[in-house]
mmCIF file of C-alpha atoms in Angstrom:
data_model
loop_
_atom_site.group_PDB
_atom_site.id
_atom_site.type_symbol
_atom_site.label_atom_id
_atom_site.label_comp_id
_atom_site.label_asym_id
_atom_site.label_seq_id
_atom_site.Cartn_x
_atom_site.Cartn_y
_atom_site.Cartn_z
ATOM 1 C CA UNK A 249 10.849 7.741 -54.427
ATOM 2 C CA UNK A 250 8.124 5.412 -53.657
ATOM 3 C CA UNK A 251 6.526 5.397 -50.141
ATOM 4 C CA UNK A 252 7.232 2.728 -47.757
ATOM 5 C CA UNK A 253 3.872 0.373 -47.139
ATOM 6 C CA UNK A 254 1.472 1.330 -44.236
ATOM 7 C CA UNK A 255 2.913 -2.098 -42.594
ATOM 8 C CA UNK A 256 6.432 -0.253 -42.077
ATOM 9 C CA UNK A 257 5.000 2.068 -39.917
ATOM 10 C CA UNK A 258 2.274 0.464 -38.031
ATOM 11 C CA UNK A 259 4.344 -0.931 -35.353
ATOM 12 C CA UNK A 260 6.832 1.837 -34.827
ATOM 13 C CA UNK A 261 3.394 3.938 -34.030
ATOM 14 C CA UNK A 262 1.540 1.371 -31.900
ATOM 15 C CA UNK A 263 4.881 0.913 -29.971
ATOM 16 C CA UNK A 264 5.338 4.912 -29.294
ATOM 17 C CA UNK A 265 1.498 4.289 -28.373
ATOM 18 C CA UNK A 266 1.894 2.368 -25.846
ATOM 19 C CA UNK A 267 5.033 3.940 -24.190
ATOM 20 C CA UNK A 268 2.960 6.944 -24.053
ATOM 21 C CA UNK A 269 -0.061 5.243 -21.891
ATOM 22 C CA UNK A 270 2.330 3.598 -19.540
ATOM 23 C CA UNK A 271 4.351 6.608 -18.911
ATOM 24 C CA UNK A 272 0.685 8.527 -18.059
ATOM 25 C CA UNK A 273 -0.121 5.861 -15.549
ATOM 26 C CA UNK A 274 3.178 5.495 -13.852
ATOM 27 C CA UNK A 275 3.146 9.289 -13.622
ATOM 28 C CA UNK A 276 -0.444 9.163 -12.180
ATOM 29 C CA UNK A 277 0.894 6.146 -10.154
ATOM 30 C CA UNK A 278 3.982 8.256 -8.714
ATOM 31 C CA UNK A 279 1.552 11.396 -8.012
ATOM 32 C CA UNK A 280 -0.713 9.214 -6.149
ATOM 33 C CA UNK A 281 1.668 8.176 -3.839
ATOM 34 C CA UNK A 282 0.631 11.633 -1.849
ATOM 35 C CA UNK A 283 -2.378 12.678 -3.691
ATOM 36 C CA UNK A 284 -5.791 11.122 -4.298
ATOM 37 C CA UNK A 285 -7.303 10.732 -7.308
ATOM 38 C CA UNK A 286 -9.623 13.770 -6.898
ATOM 39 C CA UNK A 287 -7.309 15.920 -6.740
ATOM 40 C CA UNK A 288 -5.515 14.606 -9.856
ATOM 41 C CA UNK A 289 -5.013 16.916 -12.542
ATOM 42 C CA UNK A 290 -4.743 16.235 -15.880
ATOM 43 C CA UNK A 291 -1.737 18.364 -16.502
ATOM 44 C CA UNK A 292 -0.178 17.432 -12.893
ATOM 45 C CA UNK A 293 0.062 13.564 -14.834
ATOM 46 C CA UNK A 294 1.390 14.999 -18.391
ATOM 47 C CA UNK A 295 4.224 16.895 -17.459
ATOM 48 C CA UNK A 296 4.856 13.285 -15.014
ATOM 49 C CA UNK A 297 4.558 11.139 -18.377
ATOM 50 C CA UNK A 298 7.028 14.303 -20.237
ATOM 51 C CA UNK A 299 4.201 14.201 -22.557
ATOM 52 C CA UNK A 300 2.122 17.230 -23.929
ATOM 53 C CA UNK A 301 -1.404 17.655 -22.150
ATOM 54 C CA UNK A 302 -2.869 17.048 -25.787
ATOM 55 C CA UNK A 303 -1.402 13.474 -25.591
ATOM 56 C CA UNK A 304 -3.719 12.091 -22.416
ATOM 57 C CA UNK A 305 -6.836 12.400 -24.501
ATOM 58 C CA UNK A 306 -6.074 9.941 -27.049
ATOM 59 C CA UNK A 307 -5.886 7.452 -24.162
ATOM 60 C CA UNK A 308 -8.228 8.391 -21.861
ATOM 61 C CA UNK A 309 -11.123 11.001 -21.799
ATOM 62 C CA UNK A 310 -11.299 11.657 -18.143
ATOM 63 C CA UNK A 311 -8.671 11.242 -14.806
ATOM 64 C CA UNK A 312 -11.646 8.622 -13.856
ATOM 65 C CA UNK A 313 -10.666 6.522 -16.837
ATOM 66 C CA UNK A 314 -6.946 6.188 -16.094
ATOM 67 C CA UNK A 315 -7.887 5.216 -12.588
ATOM 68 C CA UNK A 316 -10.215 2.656 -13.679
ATOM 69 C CA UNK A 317 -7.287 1.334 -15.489
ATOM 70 C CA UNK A 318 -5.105 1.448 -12.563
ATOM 71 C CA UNK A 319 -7.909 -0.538 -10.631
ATOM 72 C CA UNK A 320 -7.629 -3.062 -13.265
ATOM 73 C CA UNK A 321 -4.025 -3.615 -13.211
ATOM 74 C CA UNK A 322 -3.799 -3.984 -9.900
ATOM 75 C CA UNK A 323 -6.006 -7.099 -9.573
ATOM 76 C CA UNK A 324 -6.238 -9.066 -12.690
ATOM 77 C CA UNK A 325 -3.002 -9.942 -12.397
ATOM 78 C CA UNK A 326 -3.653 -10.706 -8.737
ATOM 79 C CA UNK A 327 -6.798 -12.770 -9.377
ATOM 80 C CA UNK A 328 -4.390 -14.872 -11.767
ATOM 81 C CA UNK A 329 -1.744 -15.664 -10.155
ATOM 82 C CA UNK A 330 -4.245 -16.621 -7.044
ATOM 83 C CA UNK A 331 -6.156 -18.926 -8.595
ATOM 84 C CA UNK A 332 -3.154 -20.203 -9.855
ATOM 85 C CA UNK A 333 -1.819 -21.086 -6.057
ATOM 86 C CA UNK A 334 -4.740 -22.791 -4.894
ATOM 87 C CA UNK A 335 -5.375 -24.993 -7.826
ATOM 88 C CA UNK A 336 -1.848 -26.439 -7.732
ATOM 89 C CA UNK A 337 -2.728 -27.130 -3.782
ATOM 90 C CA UNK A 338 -3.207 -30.419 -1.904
ATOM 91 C CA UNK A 339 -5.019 -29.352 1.108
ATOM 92 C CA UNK A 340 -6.057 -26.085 3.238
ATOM 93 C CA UNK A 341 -2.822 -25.256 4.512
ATOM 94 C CA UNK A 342 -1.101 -25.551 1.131
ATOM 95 C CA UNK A 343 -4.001 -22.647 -0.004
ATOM 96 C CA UNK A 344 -2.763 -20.901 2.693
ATOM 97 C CA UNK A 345 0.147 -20.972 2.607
ATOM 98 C CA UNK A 346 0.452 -20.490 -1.327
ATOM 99 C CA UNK A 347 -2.147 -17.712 -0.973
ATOM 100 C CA UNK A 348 -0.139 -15.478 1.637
ATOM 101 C CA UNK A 349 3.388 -16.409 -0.546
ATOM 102 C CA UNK A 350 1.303 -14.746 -3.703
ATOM 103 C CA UNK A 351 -0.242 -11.789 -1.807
ATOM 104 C CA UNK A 352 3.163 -10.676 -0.234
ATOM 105 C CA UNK A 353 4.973 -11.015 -3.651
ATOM 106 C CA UNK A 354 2.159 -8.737 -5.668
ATOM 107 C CA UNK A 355 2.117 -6.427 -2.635
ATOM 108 C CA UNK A 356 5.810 -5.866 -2.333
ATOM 109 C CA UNK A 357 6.223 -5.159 -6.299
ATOM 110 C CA UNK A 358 2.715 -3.300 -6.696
ATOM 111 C CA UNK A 359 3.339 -0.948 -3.915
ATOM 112 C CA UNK A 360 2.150 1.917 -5.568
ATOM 113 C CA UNK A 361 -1.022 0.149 -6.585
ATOM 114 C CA UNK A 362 -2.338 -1.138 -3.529
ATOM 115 C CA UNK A 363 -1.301 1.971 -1.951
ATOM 116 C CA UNK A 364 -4.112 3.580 -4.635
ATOM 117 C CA UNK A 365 -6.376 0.913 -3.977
ATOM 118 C CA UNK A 366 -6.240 1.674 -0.143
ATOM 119 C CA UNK A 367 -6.823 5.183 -0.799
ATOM 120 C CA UNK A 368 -9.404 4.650 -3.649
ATOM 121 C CA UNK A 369 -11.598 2.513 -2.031
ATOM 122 C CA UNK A 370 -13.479 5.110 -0.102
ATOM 123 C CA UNK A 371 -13.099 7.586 -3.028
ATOM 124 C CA UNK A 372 -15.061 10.269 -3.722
ATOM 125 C CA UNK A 373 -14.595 9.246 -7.750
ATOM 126 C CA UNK A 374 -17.295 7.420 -7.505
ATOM 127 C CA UNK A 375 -16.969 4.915 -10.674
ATOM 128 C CA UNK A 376 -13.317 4.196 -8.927
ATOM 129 C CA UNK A 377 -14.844 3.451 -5.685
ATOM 130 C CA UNK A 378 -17.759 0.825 -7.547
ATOM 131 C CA UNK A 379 -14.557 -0.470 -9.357
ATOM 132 C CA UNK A 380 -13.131 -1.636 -6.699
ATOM 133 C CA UNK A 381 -15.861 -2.616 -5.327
ATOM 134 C CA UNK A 382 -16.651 -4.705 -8.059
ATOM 135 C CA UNK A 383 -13.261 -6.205 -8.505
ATOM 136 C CA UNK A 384 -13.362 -7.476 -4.315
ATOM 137 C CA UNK A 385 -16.645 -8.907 -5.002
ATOM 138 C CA UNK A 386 -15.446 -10.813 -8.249
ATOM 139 C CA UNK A 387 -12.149 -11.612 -6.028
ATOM 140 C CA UNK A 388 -14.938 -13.489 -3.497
ATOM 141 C CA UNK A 389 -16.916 -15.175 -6.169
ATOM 142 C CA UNK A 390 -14.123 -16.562 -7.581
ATOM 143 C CA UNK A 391 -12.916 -17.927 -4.215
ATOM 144 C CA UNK A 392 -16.424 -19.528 -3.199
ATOM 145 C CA UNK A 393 -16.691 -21.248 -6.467
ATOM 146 C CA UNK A 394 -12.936 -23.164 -5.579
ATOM 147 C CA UNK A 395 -14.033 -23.349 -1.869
ATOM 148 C CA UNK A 396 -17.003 -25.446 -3.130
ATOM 149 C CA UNK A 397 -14.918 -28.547 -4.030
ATOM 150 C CA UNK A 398 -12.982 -28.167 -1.175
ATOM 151 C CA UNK A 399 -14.194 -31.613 1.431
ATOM 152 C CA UNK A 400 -15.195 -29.515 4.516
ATOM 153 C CA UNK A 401 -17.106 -27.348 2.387
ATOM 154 C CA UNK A 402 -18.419 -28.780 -0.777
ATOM 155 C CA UNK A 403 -21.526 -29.382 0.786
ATOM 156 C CA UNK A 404 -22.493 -25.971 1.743
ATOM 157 C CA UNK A 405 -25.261 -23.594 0.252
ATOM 158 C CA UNK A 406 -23.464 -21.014 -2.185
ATOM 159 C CA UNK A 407 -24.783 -18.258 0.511
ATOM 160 C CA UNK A 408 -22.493 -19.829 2.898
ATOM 161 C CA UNK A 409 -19.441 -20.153 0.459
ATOM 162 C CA UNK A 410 -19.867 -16.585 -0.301
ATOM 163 C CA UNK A 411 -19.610 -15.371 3.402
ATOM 164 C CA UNK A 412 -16.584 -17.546 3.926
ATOM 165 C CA UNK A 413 -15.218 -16.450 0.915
ATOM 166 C CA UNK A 414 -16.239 -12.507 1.771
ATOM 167 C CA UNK A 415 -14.340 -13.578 5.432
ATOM 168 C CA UNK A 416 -11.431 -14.670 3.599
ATOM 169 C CA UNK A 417 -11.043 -11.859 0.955
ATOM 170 C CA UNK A 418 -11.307 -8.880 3.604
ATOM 171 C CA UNK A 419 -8.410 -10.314 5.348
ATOM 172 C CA UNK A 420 -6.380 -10.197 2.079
ATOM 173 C CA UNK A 421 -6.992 -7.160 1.358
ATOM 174 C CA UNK A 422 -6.650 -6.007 4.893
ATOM 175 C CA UNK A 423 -2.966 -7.911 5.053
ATOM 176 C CA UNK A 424 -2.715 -5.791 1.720
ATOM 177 C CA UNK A 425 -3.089 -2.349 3.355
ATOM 178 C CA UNK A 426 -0.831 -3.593 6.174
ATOM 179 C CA UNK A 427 1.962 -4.682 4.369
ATOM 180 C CA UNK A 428 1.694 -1.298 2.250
ATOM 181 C CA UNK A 429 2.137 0.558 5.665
ATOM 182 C CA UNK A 430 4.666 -1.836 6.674
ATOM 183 C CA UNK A 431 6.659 -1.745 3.782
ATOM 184 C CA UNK A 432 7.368 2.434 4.032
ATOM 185 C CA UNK A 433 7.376 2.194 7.951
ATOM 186 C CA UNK A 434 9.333 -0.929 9.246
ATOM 187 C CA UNK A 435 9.905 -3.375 6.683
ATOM 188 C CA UNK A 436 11.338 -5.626 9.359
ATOM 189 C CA UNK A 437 8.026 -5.962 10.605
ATOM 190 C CA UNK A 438 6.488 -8.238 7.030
ATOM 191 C CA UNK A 439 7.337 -11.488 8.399
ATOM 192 C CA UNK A 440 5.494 -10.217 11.519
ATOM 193 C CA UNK A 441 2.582 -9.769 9.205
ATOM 194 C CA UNK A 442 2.766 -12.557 7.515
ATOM 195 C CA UNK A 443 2.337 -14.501 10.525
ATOM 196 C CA UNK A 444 -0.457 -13.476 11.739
ATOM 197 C CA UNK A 445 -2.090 -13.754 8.860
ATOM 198 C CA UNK A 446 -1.110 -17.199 8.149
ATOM 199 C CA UNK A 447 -2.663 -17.464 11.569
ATOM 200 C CA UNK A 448 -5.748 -15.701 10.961
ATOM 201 C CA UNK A 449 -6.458 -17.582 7.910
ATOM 202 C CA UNK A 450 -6.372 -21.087 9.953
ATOM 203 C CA UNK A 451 -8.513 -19.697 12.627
ATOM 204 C CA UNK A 452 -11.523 -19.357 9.507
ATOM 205 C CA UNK A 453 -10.247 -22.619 8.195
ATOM 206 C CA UNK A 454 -10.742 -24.159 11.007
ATOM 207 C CA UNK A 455 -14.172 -22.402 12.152
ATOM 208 C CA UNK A 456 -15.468 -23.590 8.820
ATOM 209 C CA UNK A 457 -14.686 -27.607 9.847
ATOM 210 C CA UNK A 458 -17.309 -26.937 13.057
ATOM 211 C CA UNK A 459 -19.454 -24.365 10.489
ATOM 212 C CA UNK A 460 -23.310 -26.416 10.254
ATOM 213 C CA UNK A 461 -25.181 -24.248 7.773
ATOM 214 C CA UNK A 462 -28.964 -24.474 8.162
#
């Protein structure tokens, strides 16, 4: 009998693939939830995944490199969907506003990532830790570049778009770490945070209108 073509067969495998690699990071992810990554082991996540020990190194070499993709995950998506809210905004409040709206949402369905992040980001893994790093600083440039055509502030230096948007993005990802804690504790208590950093976010806003750099 002749043998099916190669194209019969590629998608089946790339499919089964990619099951695979998601089930080893949600099994990382579900591990992490009480561990940190250093103390991760590689056949700790395989028998999570139900997948034989053999099977993590045809996606990733080390523990490292599945956390680096865990880092990834958890703010590209993020980075997206933010941008997203403040170009479809009229004014400073709307940013707010729309901002906060987009954080919560990520946050509550991410838990288990920004509860890694939290963890991670004083990590003794140290390519994790400049990950994140990395990924807060891009999270910043990003912001300073749309804070630039904003009226109030489209005639600053960059230096003093960056510190605003530094200002801005360590309250996010503060809010981030206190919704996580929220969210297990006293999830009554989100609108509480919410609030306040709604609030908190106006207070900068409205520093930066009096803001003279020199």
């Amino acid at each position: 009998m002749p043998r099916p073509p190669r194209s019969l067969h590629a998608e089946p495998r790339s499919v089964d693939k990619s099951r695979t690699r998601r089930a080893l990071l949600d099994g990382a992810l579900d591990l992490l939830r009480d561990l940190s990554l250093d103390n991760l082991g590689i056949r700790e996540v395989t028998r999570a995944a139900g997948v034989a020990p053999a099977a993590f190194y045809r996606h990733f070499q080390r523990i490292d490199d599945l956390g680096l993709v865990l880092v990834e995950e958890a703010f590209v998506t993020l980075r997206e969907l933010m941008n997203e809210a403040r170009a479809g905004a009229a004014d400073t409040d709307d940013i707010i506003n729309n901002s906060v709206t987009v954080l919560v949402a990520h946050v509550r369905s991410h838990q288990d990532h920004y509860r890694f992040i939290a963890r991670e980001q004083f990590s003794p893994v140290t390519s994790v830790k400049l990950a994140i790093r990395r990924e807060i600083k891009l999270f910043a440039t990003e912001l300073s570049t749309d804070l630039a055509r904003l009226p109030v502030t489209n005639t600053w230096p960059t230096p003093d778009l960056v510190m605003l948007a530094d200002l801005i993005v360590g309250l996010m990802v503060d809010t981030a770490k206190r919704l996580i804690d929220v969210l297990e504790e006293a999830p009554e208590r989100e609108p509480e945070v919410v609030r306040e950093t709604e609030r908190r976010l106006r207070y900068l806003s409205f520093g930066a209108t009096a803001w003279h750099p020199r």
